[in-house]
């Protein structure tokens, strides 16, 4: 059963059919009830008219034997002592007239005559009557009257209920026949409409399955021309595939570039060790140590990038005094090619001291490689942001390359050696770390020429303790 209704089309068709069935059954029962009530009221009205007519004749002085009782409508006249004073000719037996229902309808009397009177109250009861050997159900109307001699009598007149029941039965049978047909139509229409509506979804599913099987992320799912939820789903799916394709391409390029960067120092180190094994006197220990240090730095950078790509964020409760951070970083640097000058203001930000130290170190290393005679680091507050600026007096960064330099393994000085130019990861790591801190890292032109890198970080809520 669960498998039979496992599809959306089947569940939608079943749900629509059940809802329509419940609504139609409720409406049908209400219609039958109203129809039955209306027909019963009509029968009661017919019986009332006949009973009042006979009661009026009695009140007017017509004798009981002289009453012209209609053979089609059974009539019985009973006095206070439950004696039958008059009855229709073929009426053989009745039920329901002895204990009429409590329901009464107050109607004004037809007239008031001197000879007698007719009571305006009418009582109704359901019973039966046997006329000429045939028993049938009737609605009885009881009207009280007073004859000219002061005798009180009750006139019972009946109206047959066969017509009412035949009509209700006919309508009920018509509903029983039409209901399954209507439900079948509802289920079929719902199935077809749902199938047509979900046809683009099935196309998207097939294309996604084909993309998964082929691992070709350049393919896209078909987008329907409509402007509904399915079209938005297709567009979102294609956007996801585009982002996934770009991510995979970046990952492949990253792996290829990392392998290329690792191959050079590993090959150099192996060569030096092989030479050292064959000719110990020719072993270049400083060069081997330098290659090992370069491998260590590259491995650390790759590990940090992997953690950043995994979504690692710095703790938000660490307060970092940017001026103190810059001062200590500059003081700990040794062997810089050009001097580093500082211009510091007391500014504090929130983040990871270790990661921000690495950002500053990467920016100063980059400035050292390109500066002619000076590197300047400044710290200032700008509104709700703290700004750390690193400027050099080198050739600067062309405007067209100011975004590209933050990509991984990108070098603008390709003519220089890899040992002097680095692996091309410093600026990429710096921007990723700053972004994780909720800040920005941009490059522009320094006032005296050269490149100007600006790190903007949200200020801490309180000033750091001295």
JSON list of C-alpha atoms in Angstrom, two decimals, residues 196-303:
[
{"chain": "A", "resi": 196, "resn": "UNK", "atom": "CA", "xyz": [2.04, 17.46, -16.08]},
{"chain": "A", "resi": 197, "resn": "UNK", "atom": "CA", "xyz": [3.14, 19.82, -13.29]},
{"chain": "A", "resi": 198, "resn": "UNK", "atom": "CA", "xyz": [5.84, 17.41, -12.11]},
{"chain": "A", "resi": 199, "resn": "UNK", "atom": "CA", "xyz": [7.15, 16.54, -15.56]},
{"chain": "A", "resi": 200, "resn": "UNK", "atom": "CA", "xyz": [9.89, 19.25, -15.36]},
{"chain": "A", "resi": 201, "resn": "UNK", "atom": "CA", "xyz": [10.87, 17.91, -11.93]},
{"chain": "A", "resi": 202, "resn": "UNK", "atom": "CA", "xyz": [11.36, 14.47, -13.43]},
{"chain": "A", "resi": 203, "resn": "UNK", "atom": "CA", "xyz": [13.52, 16.04, -16.15]},
{"chain": "A", "resi": 204, "resn": "UNK", "atom": "CA", "xyz": [15.61, 17.77, -13.49]},
{"chain": "A", "resi": 205, "resn": "UNK", "atom": "CA", "xyz": [15.97, 14.47, -11.59]},
{"chain": "A", "resi": 206, "resn": "UNK", "atom": "CA", "xyz": [17.07, 12.56, -14.69]},
{"chain": "A", "resi": 207, "resn": "UNK", "atom": "CA", "xyz": [19.62, 15.22, -15.60]},
{"chain": "A", "resi": 208, "resn": "UNK", "atom": "CA", "xyz": [20.98, 15.33, -12.04]},
{"chain": "A", "resi": 209, "resn": "UNK", "atom": "CA", "xyz": [21.29, 11.54, -12.08]},
{"chain": "A", "resi": 210, "resn": "UNK", "atom": "CA", "xyz": [23.15, 11.74, -15.39]},
{"chain": "A", "resi": 211, "resn": "UNK", "atom": "CA", "xyz": [25.45, 14.45, -14.03]},
{"chain": "A", "resi": 212, "resn": "UNK", "atom": "CA", "xyz": [26.16, 12.36, -10.94]},
{"chain": "A", "resi": 213, "resn": "UNK", "atom": "CA", "xyz": [26.92, 9.30, -13.05]},
{"chain": "A", "resi": 214, "resn": "UNK", "atom": "CA", "xyz": [29.15, 11.17, -15.50]},
{"chain": "A", "resi": 215, "resn": "UNK", "atom": "CA", "xyz": [30.76, 13.58, -12.96]},
{"chain": "A", "resi": 216, "resn": "UNK", "atom": "CA", "xyz": [30.51, 16.24, -15.68]},
{"chain": "A", "resi": 217, "resn": "UNK", "atom": "CA", "xyz": [29.67, 19.36, -13.68]},
{"chain": "A", "resi": 218, "resn": "UNK", "atom": "CA", "xyz": [29.52, 21.52, -16.80]},
{"chain": "A", "resi": 219, "resn": "UNK", "atom": "CA", "xyz": [26.07, 20.11, -17.63]},
{"chain": "A", "resi": 220, "resn": "UNK", "atom": "CA", "xyz": [22.94, 21.92, -16.49]},
{"chain": "A", "resi": 221, "resn": "UNK", "atom": "CA", "xyz": [19.38, 20.84, -15.78]},
{"chain": "A", "resi": 222, "resn": "UNK", "atom": "CA", "xyz": [16.62, 22.06, -18.13]},
{"chain": "A", "resi": 223, "resn": "UNK", "atom": "CA", "xyz": [14.81, 25.20, -17.01]},
{"chain": "A", "resi": 224, "resn": "UNK", "atom": "CA", "xyz": [11.07, 25.34, -17.85]},
{"chain": "A", "resi": 225, "resn": "UNK", "atom": "CA", "xyz": [9.71, 28.52, -19.35]},
{"chain": "A", "resi": 226, "resn": "UNK", "atom": "CA", "xyz": [7.18, 28.98, -16.57]},
{"chain": "A", "resi": 227, "resn": "UNK", "atom": "CA", "xyz": [7.59, 31.31, -13.60]},
{"chain": "A", "resi": 228, "resn": "UNK", "atom": "CA", "xyz": [6.54, 28.89, -10.88]},
{"chain": "A", "resi": 229, "resn": "UNK", "atom": "CA", "xyz": [8.30, 27.01, -8.09]},
{"chain": "A", "resi": 230, "resn": "UNK", "atom": "CA", "xyz": [9.63, 24.35, -10.46]},
{"chain": "A", "resi": 231, "resn": "UNK", "atom": "CA", "xyz": [11.36, 26.98, -12.61]},
{"chain": "A", "resi": 232, "resn": "UNK", "atom": "CA", "xyz": [12.91, 28.54, -9.52]},
{"chain": "A", "resi": 233, "resn": "UNK", "atom": "CA", "xyz": [14.05, 25.09, -8.41]},
{"chain": "A", "resi": 234, "resn": "UNK", "atom": "CA", "xyz": [15.74, 24.52, -11.78]},
{"chain": "A", "resi": 235, "resn": "UNK", "atom": "CA", "xyz": [17.48, 27.91, -11.66]},
{"chain": "A", "resi": 236, "resn": "UNK", "atom": "CA", "xyz": [18.66, 27.33, -8.11]},
{"chain": "A", "resi": 237, "resn": "UNK", "atom": "CA", "xyz": [19.91, 23.87, -9.07]},
{"chain": "A", "resi": 238, "resn": "UNK", "atom": "CA", "xyz": [21.88, 25.31, -11.98]},
{"chain": "A", "resi": 239, "resn": "UNK", "atom": "CA", "xyz": [23.34, 27.99, -9.72]},
{"chain": "A", "resi": 240, "resn": "UNK", "atom": "CA", "xyz": [24.36, 25.27, -7.27]},
{"chain": "A", "resi": 241, "resn": "UNK", "atom": "CA", "xyz": [25.97, 23.28, -10.07]},
{"chain": "A", "resi": 242, "resn": "UNK", "atom": "CA", "xyz": [27.83, 26.40, -11.23]},
{"chain": "A", "resi": 243, "resn": "UNK", "atom": "CA", "xyz": [29.15, 27.04, -7.71]},
{"chain": "A", "resi": 244, "resn": "UNK", "atom": "CA", "xyz": [30.03, 23.38, -7.31]},
{"chain": "A", "resi": 245, "resn": "UNK", "atom": "CA", "xyz": [31.85, 23.32, -10.64]},
{"chain": "A", "resi": 246, "resn": "UNK", "atom": "CA", "xyz": [33.82, 26.44, -9.70]},
{"chain": "A", "resi": 247, "resn": "UNK", "atom": "CA", "xyz": [34.66, 24.95, -6.31]},
{"chain": "A", "resi": 248, "resn": "UNK", "atom": "CA", "xyz": [35.84, 21.70, -7.85]},
{"chain": "A", "resi": 249, "resn": "UNK", "atom": "CA", "xyz": [37.92, 23.58, -10.41]},
{"chain": "A", "resi": 250, "resn": "UNK", "atom": "CA", "xyz": [39.49, 25.66, -7.67]},
{"chain": "A", "resi": 251, "resn": "UNK", "atom": "CA", "xyz": [40.20, 22.53, -5.68]},
{"chain": "A", "resi": 252, "resn": "UNK", "atom": "CA", "xyz": [41.82, 20.83, -8.67]},
{"chain": "A", "resi": 253, "resn": "UNK", "atom": "CA", "xyz": [43.89, 23.91, -9.43]},
{"chain": "A", "resi": 254, "resn": "UNK", "atom": "CA", "xyz": [44.84, 24.17, -5.78]},
{"chain": "A", "resi": 255, "resn": "UNK", "atom": "CA", "xyz": [45.99, 20.55, -5.65]},
{"chain": "A", "resi": 256, "resn": "UNK", "atom": "CA", "xyz": [47.93, 20.95, -8.90]},
{"chain": "A", "resi": 257, "resn": "UNK", "atom": "CA", "xyz": [49.60, 24.18, -7.76]},
{"chain": "A", "resi": 258, "resn": "UNK", "atom": "CA", "xyz": [50.38, 22.76, -4.33]},
{"chain": "A", "resi": 259, "resn": "UNK", "atom": "CA", "xyz": [51.93, 19.67, -5.90]},
{"chain": "A", "resi": 260, "resn": "UNK", "atom": "CA", "xyz": [53.98, 21.87, -8.21]},
{"chain": "A", "resi": 261, "resn": "UNK", "atom": "CA", "xyz": [55.16, 24.06, -5.33]},
{"chain": "A", "resi": 262, "resn": "UNK", "atom": "CA", "xyz": [56.08, 21.05, -3.21]},
{"chain": "A", "resi": 263, "resn": "UNK", "atom": "CA", "xyz": [57.92, 19.31, -6.00]},
{"chain": "A", "resi": 264, "resn": "UNK", "atom": "CA", "xyz": [60.66, 21.93, -6.36]},
{"chain": "A", "resi": 265, "resn": "UNK", "atom": "CA", "xyz": [61.96, 22.01, -2.75]},
{"chain": "A", "resi": 266, "resn": "UNK", "atom": "CA", "xyz": [61.54, 18.23, -2.41]},
{"chain": "A", "resi": 267, "resn": "UNK", "atom": "CA", "xyz": [63.55, 17.65, -5.61]},
{"chain": "A", "resi": 268, "resn": "UNK", "atom": "CA", "xyz": [66.20, 20.14, -4.47]},
{"chain": "A", "resi": 269, "resn": "UNK", "atom": "CA", "xyz": [66.44, 18.56, -1.04]},
{"chain": "A", "resi": 270, "resn": "UNK", "atom": "CA", "xyz": [66.68, 15.07, -2.51]},
{"chain": "A", "resi": 271, "resn": "UNK", "atom": "CA", "xyz": [69.43, 16.18, -4.88]},
{"chain": "A", "resi": 272, "resn": "UNK", "atom": "CA", "xyz": [71.44, 17.70, -2.04]},
{"chain": "A", "resi": 273, "resn": "UNK", "atom": "CA", "xyz": [71.03, 14.60, 0.11]},
{"chain": "A", "resi": 274, "resn": "UNK", "atom": "CA", "xyz": [72.05, 12.30, -2.75]},
{"chain": "A", "resi": 275, "resn": "UNK", "atom": "CA", "xyz": [75.14, 14.45, -3.37]},
{"chain": "A", "resi": 276, "resn": "UNK", "atom": "CA", "xyz": [75.86, 14.38, 0.36]},
{"chain": "A", "resi": 277, "resn": "UNK", "atom": "CA", "xyz": [75.68, 10.58, 0.41]},
{"chain": "A", "resi": 278, "resn": "UNK", "atom": "CA", "xyz": [78.05, 10.26, -2.56]},
{"chain": "A", "resi": 279, "resn": "UNK", "atom": "CA", "xyz": [80.33, 13.18, -1.63]},
{"chain": "A", "resi": 280, "resn": "UNK", "atom": "CA", "xyz": [79.90, 14.24, 2.00]},
{"chain": "A", "resi": 281, "resn": "UNK", "atom": "CA", "xyz": [82.35, 17.07, 1.53]},
{"chain": "A", "resi": 282, "resn": "UNK", "atom": "CA", "xyz": [80.01, 18.66, -1.07]},
{"chain": "A", "resi": 283, "resn": "UNK", "atom": "CA", "xyz": [76.87, 18.56, 1.14]},
{"chain": "A", "resi": 284, "resn": "UNK", "atom": "CA", "xyz": [75.22, 22.01, 1.32]},
{"chain": "A", "resi": 285, "resn": "UNK", "atom": "CA", "xyz": [73.72, 21.89, 4.79]},
{"chain": "A", "resi": 286, "resn": "UNK", "atom": "CA", "xyz": [72.52, 25.52, 4.80]},
{"chain": "A", "resi": 287, "resn": "UNK", "atom": "CA", "xyz": [70.74, 24.96, 1.51]},
{"chain": "A", "resi": 288, "resn": "UNK", "atom": "CA", "xyz": [69.14, 21.75, 2.78]},
{"chain": "A", "resi": 289, "resn": "UNK", "atom": "CA", "xyz": [67.97, 23.51, 5.93]},
{"chain": "A", "resi": 290, "resn": "UNK", "atom": "CA", "xyz": [66.53, 26.32, 3.81]},
{"chain": "A", "resi": 291, "resn": "UNK", "atom": "CA", "xyz": [64.60, 23.83, 1.68]},
{"chain": "A", "resi": 292, "resn": "UNK", "atom": "CA", "xyz": [63.26, 22.12, 4.78]},
{"chain": "A", "resi": 293, "resn": "UNK", "atom": "CA", "xyz": [62.18, 25.47, 6.23]},
{"chain": "A", "resi": 294, "resn": "UNK", "atom": "CA", "xyz": [60.46, 26.35, 2.97]},
{"chain": "A", "resi": 295, "resn": "UNK", "atom": "CA", "xyz": [58.67, 22.99, 2.98]},
{"chain": "A", "resi": 296, "resn": "UNK", "atom": "CA", "xyz": [57.62, 23.55, 6.56]},
{"chain": "A", "resi": 297, "resn": "UNK", "atom": "CA", "xyz": [56.21, 27.01, 5.79]},
{"chain": "A", "resi": 298, "resn": "UNK", "atom": "CA", "xyz": [54.42, 25.76, 2.70]},
{"chain": "A", "resi": 299, "resn": "UNK", "atom": "CA", "xyz": [52.89, 22.85, 4.62]},
{"chain": "A", "resi": 300, "resn": "UNK", "atom": "CA", "xyz": [51.75, 25.21, 7.38]},
{"chain": "A", "resi": 301, "resn": "UNK", "atom": "CA", "xyz": [50.19, 27.57, 4.82]},
{"chain": "A", "resi": 302, "resn": "UNK", "atom": "CA", "xyz": [48.40, 24.71, 3.09]},
{"chain": "A", "resi": 303, "resn": "UNK", "atom": "CA", "xyz": [47.09, 23.43, 6.43]}
]
